[in-house]
């Protein structure tokens, strides 16, 4: 008979427990982007929170297109640069670890393209939402994350069974996961900051159809291999091999307190690209 404590799942759970109790969990630097569709709550109110009516009015199609658009803008480089996505109703978080490998391996150009894609994902998502009469607010932030618990718990943690058991119910229960707990979001200060800034909303000047970057985002990106960032009064400049490749125009600067943490957030009004992969400079106004 197979006991729960004999499974790999149990071993992982115990390892996470020991690391947490002995304070050995490792913080990992990361950047996160949170995008929230503005006005979706009004849609819920108008349609009396009836999901089928919301679907018939094409707002589920909007969510599908919104998620699809963002996921297809990712640039995965296994082991070095790989985003993870978390969907929360009409919002989407995307986070990427800033690993030590990025400081010793020249992935600066893919990382610049990754940053470019983040801003164009915002721009294209905003246009998509406008087609449905809604808006979008996107917040970039930098911080750390830490895994302190298992990512999943299945029937293996509960069921005592014979390896030769062929019962369909038992086999299905063994495969059933009852916990959705991705390591990248278990505790993620970049995600927390971006989400809390979004919650502050319009009453503090964080308007729909705008893109904002909390400055610790650039602190995490700065000084990666052959990449540097300069924040000036009216723009943010990214350099690849000392050549400017991205310039972001700042429309407004916000300084605010987020749960005791003073943060500076720039509202971005446009992006200028001068990438080596492009034949000409490109400017897009947000």
PDB file of N, CA and C in Angstrom, residues 225-260:
ATOM      1  N   UNK A 225      23.529  42.574 -17.788  1.00  0.00           N
ATOM      2  CA  UNK A 225      24.645  42.476 -18.733  1.00  0.00           C
ATOM      3  C   UNK A 225      24.411  43.389 -19.945  1.00  0.00           C
ATOM      4  N   UNK A 226      25.294  44.386 -20.111  1.00  0.00           N
ATOM      5  CA  UNK A 226      25.258  45.318 -21.245  1.00  0.00           C
ATOM      6  C   UNK A 226      23.963  46.122 -21.336  1.00  0.00           C
ATOM      7  N   UNK A 227      23.263  46.292 -20.211  1.00  0.00           N
ATOM      8  CA  UNK A 227      22.024  47.068 -20.195  1.00  0.00           C
ATOM      9  C   UNK A 227      22.082  48.065 -19.047  1.00  0.00           C
ATOM     10  N   UNK A 228      21.692  49.313 -19.327  1.00  0.00           N
ATOM     11  CA  UNK A 228      21.633  50.325 -18.273  1.00  0.00           C
ATOM     12  C   UNK A 228      20.412  51.204 -18.491  1.00  0.00           C
ATOM     13  N   UNK A 229      19.951  51.820 -17.398  1.00  0.00           N
ATOM     14  CA  UNK A 229      18.741  52.639 -17.428  1.00  0.00           C
ATOM     15  C   UNK A 229      19.036  53.973 -16.767  1.00  0.00           C
ATOM     16  N   UNK A 230      18.576  55.062 -17.390  1.00  0.00           N
ATOM     17  CA  UNK A 230      18.696  56.394 -16.809  1.00  0.00           C
ATOM     18  C   UNK A 230      17.307  57.015 -16.711  1.00  0.00           C
ATOM     19  N   UNK A 231      16.932  57.449 -15.506  1.00  0.00           N
ATOM     20  CA  UNK A 231      15.646  58.121 -15.294  1.00  0.00           C
ATOM     21  C   UNK A 231      15.909  59.612 -15.189  1.00  0.00           C
ATOM     22  N   UNK A 232      15.356  60.387 -16.125  1.00  0.00           N
ATOM     23  CA  UNK A 232      15.545  61.832 -16.150  1.00  0.00           C
ATOM     24  C   UNK A 232      14.232  62.521 -15.799  1.00  0.00           C
ATOM     25  N   UNK A 233      14.223  63.850 -15.875  1.00  0.00           N
ATOM     26  CA  UNK A 233      13.034  64.602 -15.461  1.00  0.00           C
ATOM     27  C   UNK A 233      11.811  64.291 -16.311  1.00  0.00           C
ATOM     28  N   UNK A 234      12.014  64.156 -17.607  1.00  0.00           N
ATOM     29  CA  UNK A 234      10.860  63.987 -18.498  1.00  0.00           C
ATOM     30  C   UNK A 234      10.906  62.712 -19.328  1.00  0.00           C
ATOM     31  N   UNK A 235      11.883  61.841 -19.077  1.00  0.00           N
ATOM     32  CA  UNK A 235      11.956  60.606 -19.847  1.00  0.00           C
ATOM     33  C   UNK A 235      12.794  59.552 -19.123  1.00  0.00           C
ATOM     34  N   UNK A 236      12.638  58.329 -19.588  1.00  0.00           N
ATOM     35  CA  UNK A 236      13.433  57.192 -19.112  1.00  0.00           C
ATOM     36  C   UNK A 236      14.148  56.616 -20.326  1.00  0.00           C
ATOM     37  N   UNK A 237      15.450  56.413 -20.204  1.00  0.00           N
ATOM     38  CA  UNK A 237      16.248  55.966 -21.351  1.00  0.00           C
ATOM     39  C   UNK A 237      16.920  54.637 -21.030  1.00  0.00           C
ATOM     40  N   UNK A 238      16.760  53.689 -21.946  1.00  0.00           N
ATOM     41  CA  UNK A 238      17.405  52.387 -21.829  1.00  0.00           C
ATOM     42  C   UNK A 238      18.534  52.296 -22.850  1.00  0.00           C
ATOM     43  N   UNK A 239      19.688  51.829 -22.373  1.00  0.00           N
ATOM     44  CA  UNK A 239      20.866  51.721 -23.225  1.00  0.00           C
ATOM     45  C   UNK A 239      21.297  50.263 -23.337  1.00  0.00           C
ATOM     46  N   UNK A 240      21.585  49.866 -24.557  1.00  0.00           N
ATOM     47  CA  UNK A 240      22.123  48.533 -24.834  1.00  0.00           C
ATOM     48  C   UNK A 240      23.502  48.712 -25.450  1.00  0.00           C
ATOM     49  N   UNK A 241      24.530  48.202 -24.766  1.00  0.00           N
ATOM     50  CA  UNK A 241      25.916  48.450 -25.198  1.00  0.00           C
ATOM     51  C   UNK A 241      26.159  49.951 -25.358  1.00  0.00           C
ATOM     52  N   UNK A 242      25.650  50.737 -24.397  1.00  0.00           N
ATOM     53  CA  UNK A 242      25.832  52.188 -24.311  1.00  0.00           C
ATOM     54  C   UNK A 242      25.110  52.963 -25.414  1.00  0.00           C
ATOM     55  N   UNK A 243      24.286  52.295 -26.201  1.00  0.00           N
ATOM     56  CA  UNK A 243      23.495  52.960 -27.240  1.00  0.00           C
ATOM     57  C   UNK A 243      22.031  52.981 -26.811  1.00  0.00           C
ATOM     58  N   UNK A 244      21.417  54.174 -26.910  1.00  0.00           N
ATOM     59  CA  UNK A 244      20.006  54.280 -26.532  1.00  0.00           C
ATOM     60  C   UNK A 244      19.145  53.453 -27.475  1.00  0.00           C
ATOM     61  N   UNK A 245      18.334  52.570 -26.887  1.00  0.00           N
ATOM     62  CA  UNK A 245      17.456  51.721 -27.692  1.00  0.00           C
ATOM     63  C   UNK A 245      15.972  51.975 -27.397  1.00  0.00           C
ATOM     64  N   UNK A 246      15.669  52.457 -26.196  1.00  0.00           N
ATOM     65  CA  UNK A 246      14.285  52.783 -25.840  1.00  0.00           C
ATOM     66  C   UNK A 246      14.273  54.084 -25.048  1.00  0.00           C
ATOM     67  N   UNK A 247      13.341  54.970 -25.427  1.00  0.00           N
ATOM     68  CA  UNK A 247      13.085  56.164 -24.630  1.00  0.00           C
ATOM     69  C   UNK A 247      11.602  56.208 -24.315  1.00  0.00           C
ATOM     70  N   UNK A 248      11.292  56.368 -23.040  1.00  0.00           N
ATOM     71  CA  UNK A 248       9.908  56.461 -22.593  1.00  0.00           C
ATOM     72  C   UNK A 248       9.648  57.870 -22.093  1.00  0.00           C
ATOM     73  N   UNK A 249       8.662  58.531 -22.658  1.00  0.00           N
ATOM     74  CA  UNK A 249       8.331  59.891 -22.238  1.00  0.00           C
ATOM     75  C   UNK A 249       7.455  59.859 -20.989  1.00  0.00           C
ATOM     76  N   UNK A 250       7.802  60.717 -20.019  1.00  0.00           N
ATOM     77  CA  UNK A 250       7.055  60.804 -18.763  1.00  0.00           C
ATOM     78  C   UNK A 250       6.075  61.971 -18.845  1.00  0.00           C
ATOM     79  N   UNK A 251       4.795  61.682 -18.633  1.00  0.00           N
ATOM     80  CA  UNK A 251       3.773  62.727 -18.648  1.00  0.00           C
ATOM     81  C   UNK A 251       3.570  63.326 -17.261  1.00  0.00           C
ATOM     82  N   UNK A 252       3.631  62.472 -16.236  1.00  0.00           N
ATOM     83  CA  UNK A 252       3.392  62.937 -14.867  1.00  0.00           C
ATOM     84  C   UNK A 252       4.091  62.006 -13.892  1.00  0.00           C
ATOM     85  N   UNK A 253       4.565  62.571 -12.778  1.00  0.00           N
ATOM     86  CA  UNK A 253       5.234  61.783 -11.739  1.00  0.00           C
ATOM     87  C   UNK A 253       4.375  61.790 -10.476  1.00  0.00           C
ATOM     88  N   UNK A 254       4.102  60.610  -9.944  1.00  0.00           N
ATOM     89  CA  UNK A 254       3.332  60.469  -8.709  1.00  0.00           C
ATOM     90  C   UNK A 254       4.260  59.990  -7.602  1.00  0.00           C
ATOM     91  N   UNK A 255       4.150  60.593  -6.440  1.00  0.00           N
ATOM     92  CA  UNK A 255       4.869  60.126  -5.250  1.00  0.00           C
ATOM     93  C   UNK A 255       3.817  59.794  -4.193  1.00  0.00           C
ATOM     94  N   UNK A 256       3.784  58.569  -3.722  1.00  0.00           N
ATOM     95  CA  UNK A 256       2.721  58.173  -2.813  1.00  0.00           C
ATOM     96  C   UNK A 256       3.210  57.138  -1.812  1.00  0.00           C
ATOM     97  N   UNK A 257       2.404  56.937  -0.791  1.00  0.00           N
ATOM     98  CA  UNK A 257       2.688  55.967   0.260  1.00  0.00           C
ATOM     99  C   UNK A 257       1.835  54.727   0.026  1.00  0.00           C
ATOM    100  N   UNK A 258       2.495  53.582  -0.074  1.00  0.00           N
ATOM    101  CA  UNK A 258       1.798  52.308  -0.238  1.00  0.00           C
ATOM    102  C   UNK A 258       2.117  51.437   0.969  1.00  0.00           C
ATOM    103  N   UNK A 259       1.203  51.403   1.926  1.00  0.00           N
ATOM    104  CA  UNK A 259       1.379  50.624   3.152  1.00  0.00           C
ATOM    105  C   UNK A 259       2.716  50.917   3.824  1.00  0.00           C
ATOM    106  N   UNK A 260       3.041  52.202   3.943  1.00  0.00           N
ATOM    107  CA  UNK A 260       4.260  52.612   4.622  1.00  0.00           C
ATOM    108  C   UNK A 260       5.484  52.692   3.741  1.00  0.00           C
TER     109      UNK A 260
END
